[in-house]
């Protein structure tokens, strides 16, 4: 067991609050502290705190930490599963869901482009989402 001061780890705690925690939890806190120190050091080294409108990429690389290989793989799997689920939908539902959620078109705009009533588009999208939910629950 280790004793830590929560004030050192949480900004919103204003008074010294000591707590005993298991060694495993302490190791996690220390790993977070070291990661945060490295992040702040990277910002300082690249002088990314001076300007966010310089457009040389320094701010982006300092402020947006790259994804780990596990996160990249997980996103790829999720994307593949989503595309596979959409492929199981009828053509109209798939196109309407794609237009609404991926292209950002409103249901009214989709209905106008297809020459149908907005309620038909809404019903089609809702049925498609219901089908996707069932499909993804079975897959996952």
Coordinates of N, CA and C in Angstrom, one line a residue:
X1 N 0.8 -1.2 0.0 CA 0.0 0.0 0.0 C 0.9 1.2 0.0
X2 N 0.5 2.2 -0.8 CA 1.2 3.5 -0.9 C 0.2 4.6 -0.4
X3 N 0.8 5.7 0.1 CA 0.0 6.8 0.5 C 0.2 7.9 -0.5
X4 N -0.8 8.5 -1.1 CA -0.7 9.6 -2.1 C -1.5 10.8 -1.6
X5 N -1.1 11.9 -2.1 CA -1.9 13.1 -1.9 C -2.7 13.4 -3.1
X6 N -4.0 13.3 -3.0 CA -4.9 13.5 -4.2 C -4.8 14.8 -4.8
X7 N -4.4 15.8 -4.1 CA -4.2 17.2 -4.6 C -3.1 17.2 -5.7
X8 N -2.1 16.3 -5.6 CA -1.1 16.2 -6.6 C -1.6 15.7 -7.9
X9 N -2.7 14.9 -7.9 CA -3.2 14.3 -9.1 C -4.4 14.9 -9.7
X10 N -5.2 15.6 -8.9 CA -6.4 16.2 -9.4 C -6.4 17.7 -9.1
X11 N -6.6 18.4 -10.2 CA -6.6 19.9 -10.1 C -7.7 20.5 -9.3
X12 N -8.9 19.8 -9.3 CA -10.0 20.4 -8.6 C -10.0 20.2 -7.1
X13 N -9.1 19.4 -6.6 CA -9.0 19.2 -5.1 C -8.0 20.3 -4.6
X14 N -8.5 21.2 -3.7 CA -7.7 22.3 -3.3 C -7.0 22.1 -2.0
X15 N -7.4 21.0 -1.2 CA -6.7 20.8 0.1 C -6.0 19.5 0.0
X16 N -5.0 19.3 0.9 CA -4.3 18.1 1.0 C -5.2 17.0 1.5
X17 N -5.3 15.9 0.6 CA -6.2 14.8 1.0 C -5.3 13.5 0.7
X18 N -4.9 12.9 1.8 CA -4.1 11.7 1.7 C -4.9 10.4 1.7
X19 N -4.5 9.5 0.9 CA -5.3 8.2 0.7 C -4.3 7.1 0.5
X20 N -4.6 5.9 1.1 CA -3.8 4.7 0.9 C -4.4 4.0 -0.3
X21 N -3.5 3.6 -1.2 CA -4.0 2.9 -2.4 C -3.1 1.7 -2.6
X22 N -3.6 0.6 -3.3 CA -2.8 -0.5 -3.6 C -1.6 -0.2 -4.6
X23 N -0.6 -1.0 -4.5 CA 0.6 -0.7 -5.4 C 0.2 -0.7 -6.9
X24 N -0.7 -1.5 -7.3 CA -1.1 -1.5 -8.7 C -1.7 -0.2 -9.1
X25 N -2.5 0.3 -8.3 CA -3.2 1.6 -8.6 C -2.1 2.7 -8.6
X26 N -1.2 2.7 -7.6 CA -0.1 3.7 -7.6 C 0.7 3.7 -8.8
X27 N 1.0 2.4 -9.3 CA 1.7 2.3 -10.6 C 1.0 3.0 -11.7
X28 N -0.3 2.9 -11.8 CA -1.1 3.5 -12.8 C -1.0 5.0 -12.7
X29 N -1.2 5.5 -11.5 CA -1.0 7.0 -11.2 C 0.3 7.5 -11.7
X30 N 1.4 6.7 -11.4 CA 2.7 7.2 -11.7 C 2.9 7.1 -13.3
X31 N 2.4 6.1 -13.9 CA 2.5 6.0 -15.4 C 1.7 7.2 -16.0
X32 N 0.6 7.6 -15.5 CA -0.1 8.8 -16.0 C 0.7 10.0 -15.8
X33 N 1.3 10.2 -14.6 CA 2.1 11.4 -14.3 C 3.2 11.5 -15.2
X34 N 3.9 10.4 -15.5 CA 5.1 10.4 -16.4 C 4.6 10.7 -17.8
X35 N 3.5 10.2 -18.2 CA 3.0 10.5 -19.6 C 2.6 11.9 -19.7
X36 N 2.0 12.5 -18.7 CA 1.6 13.9 -18.7 C 2.9 14.8 -18.7
X37 N 3.9 14.4 -18.0 CA 5.2 15.2 -18.0 C 5.8 15.1 -19.4
X38 N 5.8 14.0 -20.0 CA 6.4 13.9 -21.3 C 5.6 14.7 -22.3
X39 N 4.3 14.7 -22.2 CA 3.5 15.5 -23.1 C 3.8 17.0 -22.9
X40 N 3.9 17.5 -21.7 CA 4.2 18.9 -21.4 C 5.6 19.2 -21.9
X41 N 6.5 18.3 -21.8 CA 7.9 18.5 -22.2 C 7.9 18.7 -23.8
X42 N 7.1 17.8 -24.4 CA 7.0 17.9 -25.9 C 6.5 19.2 -26.4
X43 N 5.5 19.7 -25.7 CA 4.9 21.0 -26.0 C 5.9 22.1 -25.8
X44 N 6.6 22.1 -24.7 CA 7.7 23.1 -24.4 C 8.8 23.0 -25.5
X45 N 9.2 21.8 -25.8 CA 10.3 21.6 -26.8 C 10.0 22.2 -28.1
X46 N 8.7 21.9 -28.6 CA 8.3 22.4 -29.9 C 7.7 23.8 -29.9
X47 N 7.7 24.4 -28.7 CA 7.2 25.8 -28.6 C 5.8 25.9 -29.1
X48 N 5.0 24.8 -28.8 CA 3.6 24.7 -29.3 C 2.7 25.6 -28.5
X49 N 3.1 26.1 -27.4 CA 2.2 26.9 -26.6 C 2.2 28.4 -27.0
X50 N 3.1 28.8 -27.9 CA 3.1 30.2 -28.4 C 2.0 30.5 -29.3
X51 N 1.7 29.7 -30.3 CA 0.8 30.0 -31.3 C 0.1 28.8 -31.8
X52 N -1.2 28.9 -32.1 CA -2.0 27.8 -32.6 C -2.4 28.1 -34.1
X53 N -1.9 29.2 -34.6 CA -2.2 29.5 -36.0 C -1.0 29.6 -37.0
X54 N 0.0 28.9 -36.6 CA 1.3 29.0 -37.4 C 1.2 28.1 -38.6
X55 N 0.5 27.0 -38.5 CA 0.3 26.0 -39.6 C 1.5 25.3 -40.1
X56 N 2.4 25.0 -39.2 CA 3.6 24.3 -39.5 C 3.6 22.8 -39.0
X57 N 2.4 22.5 -38.4 CA 2.3 21.1 -37.9 C 2.8 20.8 -36.6
X58 N 3.6 21.7 -36.0 CA 4.1 21.5 -34.7 C 3.0 21.3 -33.6
X59 N 2.0 22.2 -33.7 CA 1.0 22.2 -32.7 C 0.2 20.9 -32.8
X60 N 0.0 20.5 -34.1 CA -0.8 19.2 -34.3 C -0.1 18.0 -33.7
X61 N 1.2 17.9 -33.9 CA 1.9 16.7 -33.4 C 2.1 16.8 -31.9
X62 N 2.2 18.0 -31.4 CA 2.3 18.1 -29.9 C 1.0 18.0 -29.2
X63 N -0.1 18.5 -29.7 CA -1.3 18.4 -29.0 C -2.1 17.2 -29.3
X64 N -2.0 16.6 -30.4 CA -2.7 15.4 -30.8 C -1.8 14.2 -30.7
X65 N -1.9 13.4 -29.6 CA -1.0 12.3 -29.5 C -1.5 11.2 -30.5
X66 N -0.5 10.6 -31.1 CA -0.8 9.5 -32.1 C -1.5 8.3 -31.4
X67 N -2.2 7.6 -32.2 CA -2.9 6.4 -31.7 C -2.0 5.3 -31.5
X68 N -2.2 4.4 -30.5 CA -1.4 3.2 -30.4 C -1.8 2.2 -31.4
X69 N -1.0 1.2 -31.7 CA -1.3 0.2 -32.7 C -2.6 -0.5 -32.3
X70 N -2.9 -0.7 -31.0 CA -4.1 -1.4 -30.6 C -5.3 -0.5 -30.9
X71 N -5.2 0.8 -30.7 CA -6.3 1.7 -31.0 C -6.6 1.7 -32.5
X72 N -5.5 1.7 -33.3 CA -5.7 1.8 -34.8 C -6.3 0.5 -35.2
X73 N -5.9 -0.7 -34.7 CA -6.5 -1.9 -35.1 C -8.0 -2.0 -34.7
X74 N -8.3 -1.5 -33.5 CA -9.7 -1.5 -33.0 C -10.6 -0.7 -33.9
X75 N -10.1 0.5 -34.2 CA -10.9 1.4 -35.1 C -11.1 0.7 -36.5
X76 N -10.1 0.1 -37.0 CA -10.2 -0.6 -38.3 C -11.2 -1.7 -38.2
X77 N -11.2 -2.5 -37.2 CA -12.2 -3.6 -37.0 C -13.6 -3.0 -36.9
X78 N -13.7 -1.9 -36.1 CA -15.0 -1.3 -35.9 C -15.6 -0.8 -37.3
X79 N -14.7 -0.1 -38.0 CA -15.1 0.4 -39.3 C -15.5 -0.7 -40.3
X80 N -14.7 -1.8 -40.3 CA -15.0 -2.9 -41.2 C -16.4 -3.6 -40.8
X81 N -16.6 -3.7 -39.5 CA -17.9 -4.3 -39.0 C -19.0 -3.4 -39.4
X82 N -18.8 -2.0 -39.3 CA -19.9 -1.1 -39.7 C -20.2 -1.2 -41.2
X83 N -19.2 -1.2 -42.0 CA -19.4 -1.3 -43.4 C -20.0 -2.7 -43.8
X84 N -19.6 -3.7 -43.1 CA -20.3 -5.0 -43.4 C -21.7 -5.0 -43.0
X85 N -22.0 -4.4 -41.9 CA -23.4 -4.3 -41.4 C -24.3 -3.4 -42.4
X86 N -23.7 -2.3 -42.9 CA -24.4 -1.5 -43.8 C -24.7 -2.3 -45.1
X87 N -23.7 -3.1 -45.5 CA -23.8 -3.9 -46.7 C -25.0 -4.9 -46.7
X88 N -25.4 -5.3 -45.5 CA -26.6 -6.2 -45.4 C -27.9 -5.5 -45.5
X89 N -27.9 -4.2 -45.5 CA -29.2 -3.4 -45.7 C -29.7 -3.4 -47.1
X90 N -31.0 -3.3 -47.3 CA -31.5 -3.0 -48.6 C -30.8 -1.7 -49.2
X91 N -30.8 -1.6 -50.5 CA -30.0 -0.6 -51.2 C -30.5 0.8 -50.7
X92 N -31.8 1.0 -50.7 CA -32.4 2.4 -50.4 C -32.0 2.7 -48.9
X93 N -32.2 1.8 -48.0 CA -31.9 2.1 -46.6 C -30.4 2.4 -46.5
X94 N -29.5 1.7 -47.1 CA -28.1 1.9 -47.0 C -27.7 3.3 -47.6
X95 N -28.3 3.6 -48.7 CA -28.0 4.9 -49.3 C -28.5 6.1 -48.4
X96 N -29.7 5.9 -47.9 CA -30.3 6.9 -47.0 C -29.5 7.1 -45.7
X97 N -29.1 6.0 -45.1 CA -28.3 6.1 -43.9 C -26.9 6.7 -44.2
X98 N -26.3 6.3 -45.3 CA -25.0 6.9 -45.7 C -25.1 8.4 -45.9
X99 N -26.2 8.8 -46.7 CA -26.4 10.2 -46.9 C -26.6 11.0 -45.7
X100 N -27.4 10.5 -44.8 CA -27.7 11.2 -43.5 C -26.6 11.3 -42.5
X101 N -26.0 10.1 -42.3 CA -24.9 10.1 -41.2 C -23.5 10.3 -41.7
X102 N -23.2 10.0 -42.9 CA -21.8 10.1 -43.4 C -21.7 11.4 -44.2
X103 N -22.7 11.8 -45.0 CA -22.6 13.0 -45.8 C -23.2 14.2 -45.1
X104 N -23.9 13.9 -44.0 CA -24.5 15.0 -43.2 C -25.8 15.7 -43.8
X105 N -26.4 15.0 -44.8 CA -27.6 15.5 -45.4 C -28.8 15.4 -44.4
X106 N -29.7 16.4 -44.5 CA -30.9 16.3 -43.6 C -31.9 15.3 -44.3
X107 N -32.8 14.8 -43.5 CA -33.8 13.9 -44.0 C -34.7 14.6 -45.1
X108 N -34.9 15.9 -44.8 CA -35.7 16.7 -45.8 C -35.0 16.7 -47.1
X109 N -33.6 17.0 -47.1 CA -32.9 17.1 -48.3 C -32.8 15.7 -49.1
X110 N -32.7 14.7 -48.3 CA -32.7 13.3 -48.9 C -34.1 13.1 -49.6
X111 N -35.2 13.4 -48.9 CA -36.5 13.2 -49.5 C -36.7 14.1 -50.7
X112 N -36.2 15.3 -50.7 CA -36.4 16.2 -51.9 C -35.6 15.6 -53.0
X113 N -34.3 15.1 -52.8 CA -33.5 14.6 -53.9 C -34.1 13.3 -54.5
X114 N -34.8 12.5 -53.6 CA -35.4 11.3 -54.2 C -36.8 11.5 -54.6
X115 N -37.4 12.7 -54.4 CA -38.8 12.9 -54.8 C -39.8 12.1 -54.0
X116 N -39.5 11.9 -52.7 CA -40.4 11.2 -51.8 C -40.8 12.0 -50.6
X117 N -41.6 11.5 -49.8 CA -42.0 12.2 -48.6 C -41.0 12.0 -47.5
X118 N -40.8 13.0 -46.6 CA -39.8 13.0 -45.6 C -40.1 11.8 -44.6
X119 N -41.3 11.5 -44.3 CA -41.7 10.5 -43.4 C -41.2 9.1 -43.9
X120 N -41.2 8.9 -45.3 CA -40.7 7.7 -45.8 C -39.2 7.5 -45.6
X121 N -38.5 8.6 -45.7 CA -37.0 8.6 -45.5 C -36.8 8.3 -44.0
X122 N -37.5 9.0 -43.1 CA -37.3 8.8 -41.7 C -37.6 7.4 -41.3
X123 N -38.7 6.8 -41.8 CA -39.1 5.4 -41.5 C -38.0 4.5 -42.0
X124 N -37.5 4.7 -43.2 CA -36.5 3.9 -43.8 C -35.2 3.9 -43.0
X125 N -34.8 5.1 -42.6 CA -33.6 5.2 -41.8 C -33.7 4.6 -40.4
X126 N -34.9 4.7 -39.8 CA -35.1 4.1 -38.5 C -35.1 2.6 -38.6
X127 N -35.7 2.0 -39.7 CA -35.7 0.6 -39.9 C -34.3 0.1 -40.1
X128 N -33.6 0.9 -40.9 CA -32.2 0.5 -41.2 C -31.3 0.5 -39.9
X129 N -31.5 1.5 -39.1 CA -30.8 1.5 -37.8 C -31.1 0.4 -36.9
X130 N -32.4 0.0 -36.9 CA -32.8 -1.1 -36.1 C -32.2 -2.4 -36.6
X131 N -32.1 -2.5 -37.9 CA -31.5 -3.7 -38.5 C -30.0 -3.8 -38.2
X132 N -29.4 -2.6 -38.3 CA -27.9 -2.5 -38.0 C -27.7 -2.9 -36.5
X133 N -28.5 -2.4 -35.6 CA -28.4 -2.7 -34.2 C -28.5 -4.2 -34.0
X134 N -29.4 -4.9 -34.6 CA -29.6 -6.3 -34.4 C -28.4 -7.0 -35.0
X135 N -27.9 -6.6 -36.2 CA -26.8 -7.3 -36.8 C -25.5 -7.1 -36.0
X136 N -25.3 -5.9 -35.5 CA -24.0 -5.7 -34.7 C -24.1 -6.4 -33.4
X137 N -25.3 -6.5 -32.8 CA -25.4 -7.3 -31.5 C -25.0 -8.8 -31.7
X138 N -25.4 -9.3 -32.9 CA -25.1 -10.7 -33.2 C -23.7 -10.9 -33.5
X139 N -23.1 -9.9 -34.2 CA -21.7 -10.0 -34.6 C -20.7 -9.8 -33.4
X140 N -21.1 -8.9 -32.5 CA -20.2 -8.6 -31.4 C -20.6 -9.5 -30.3

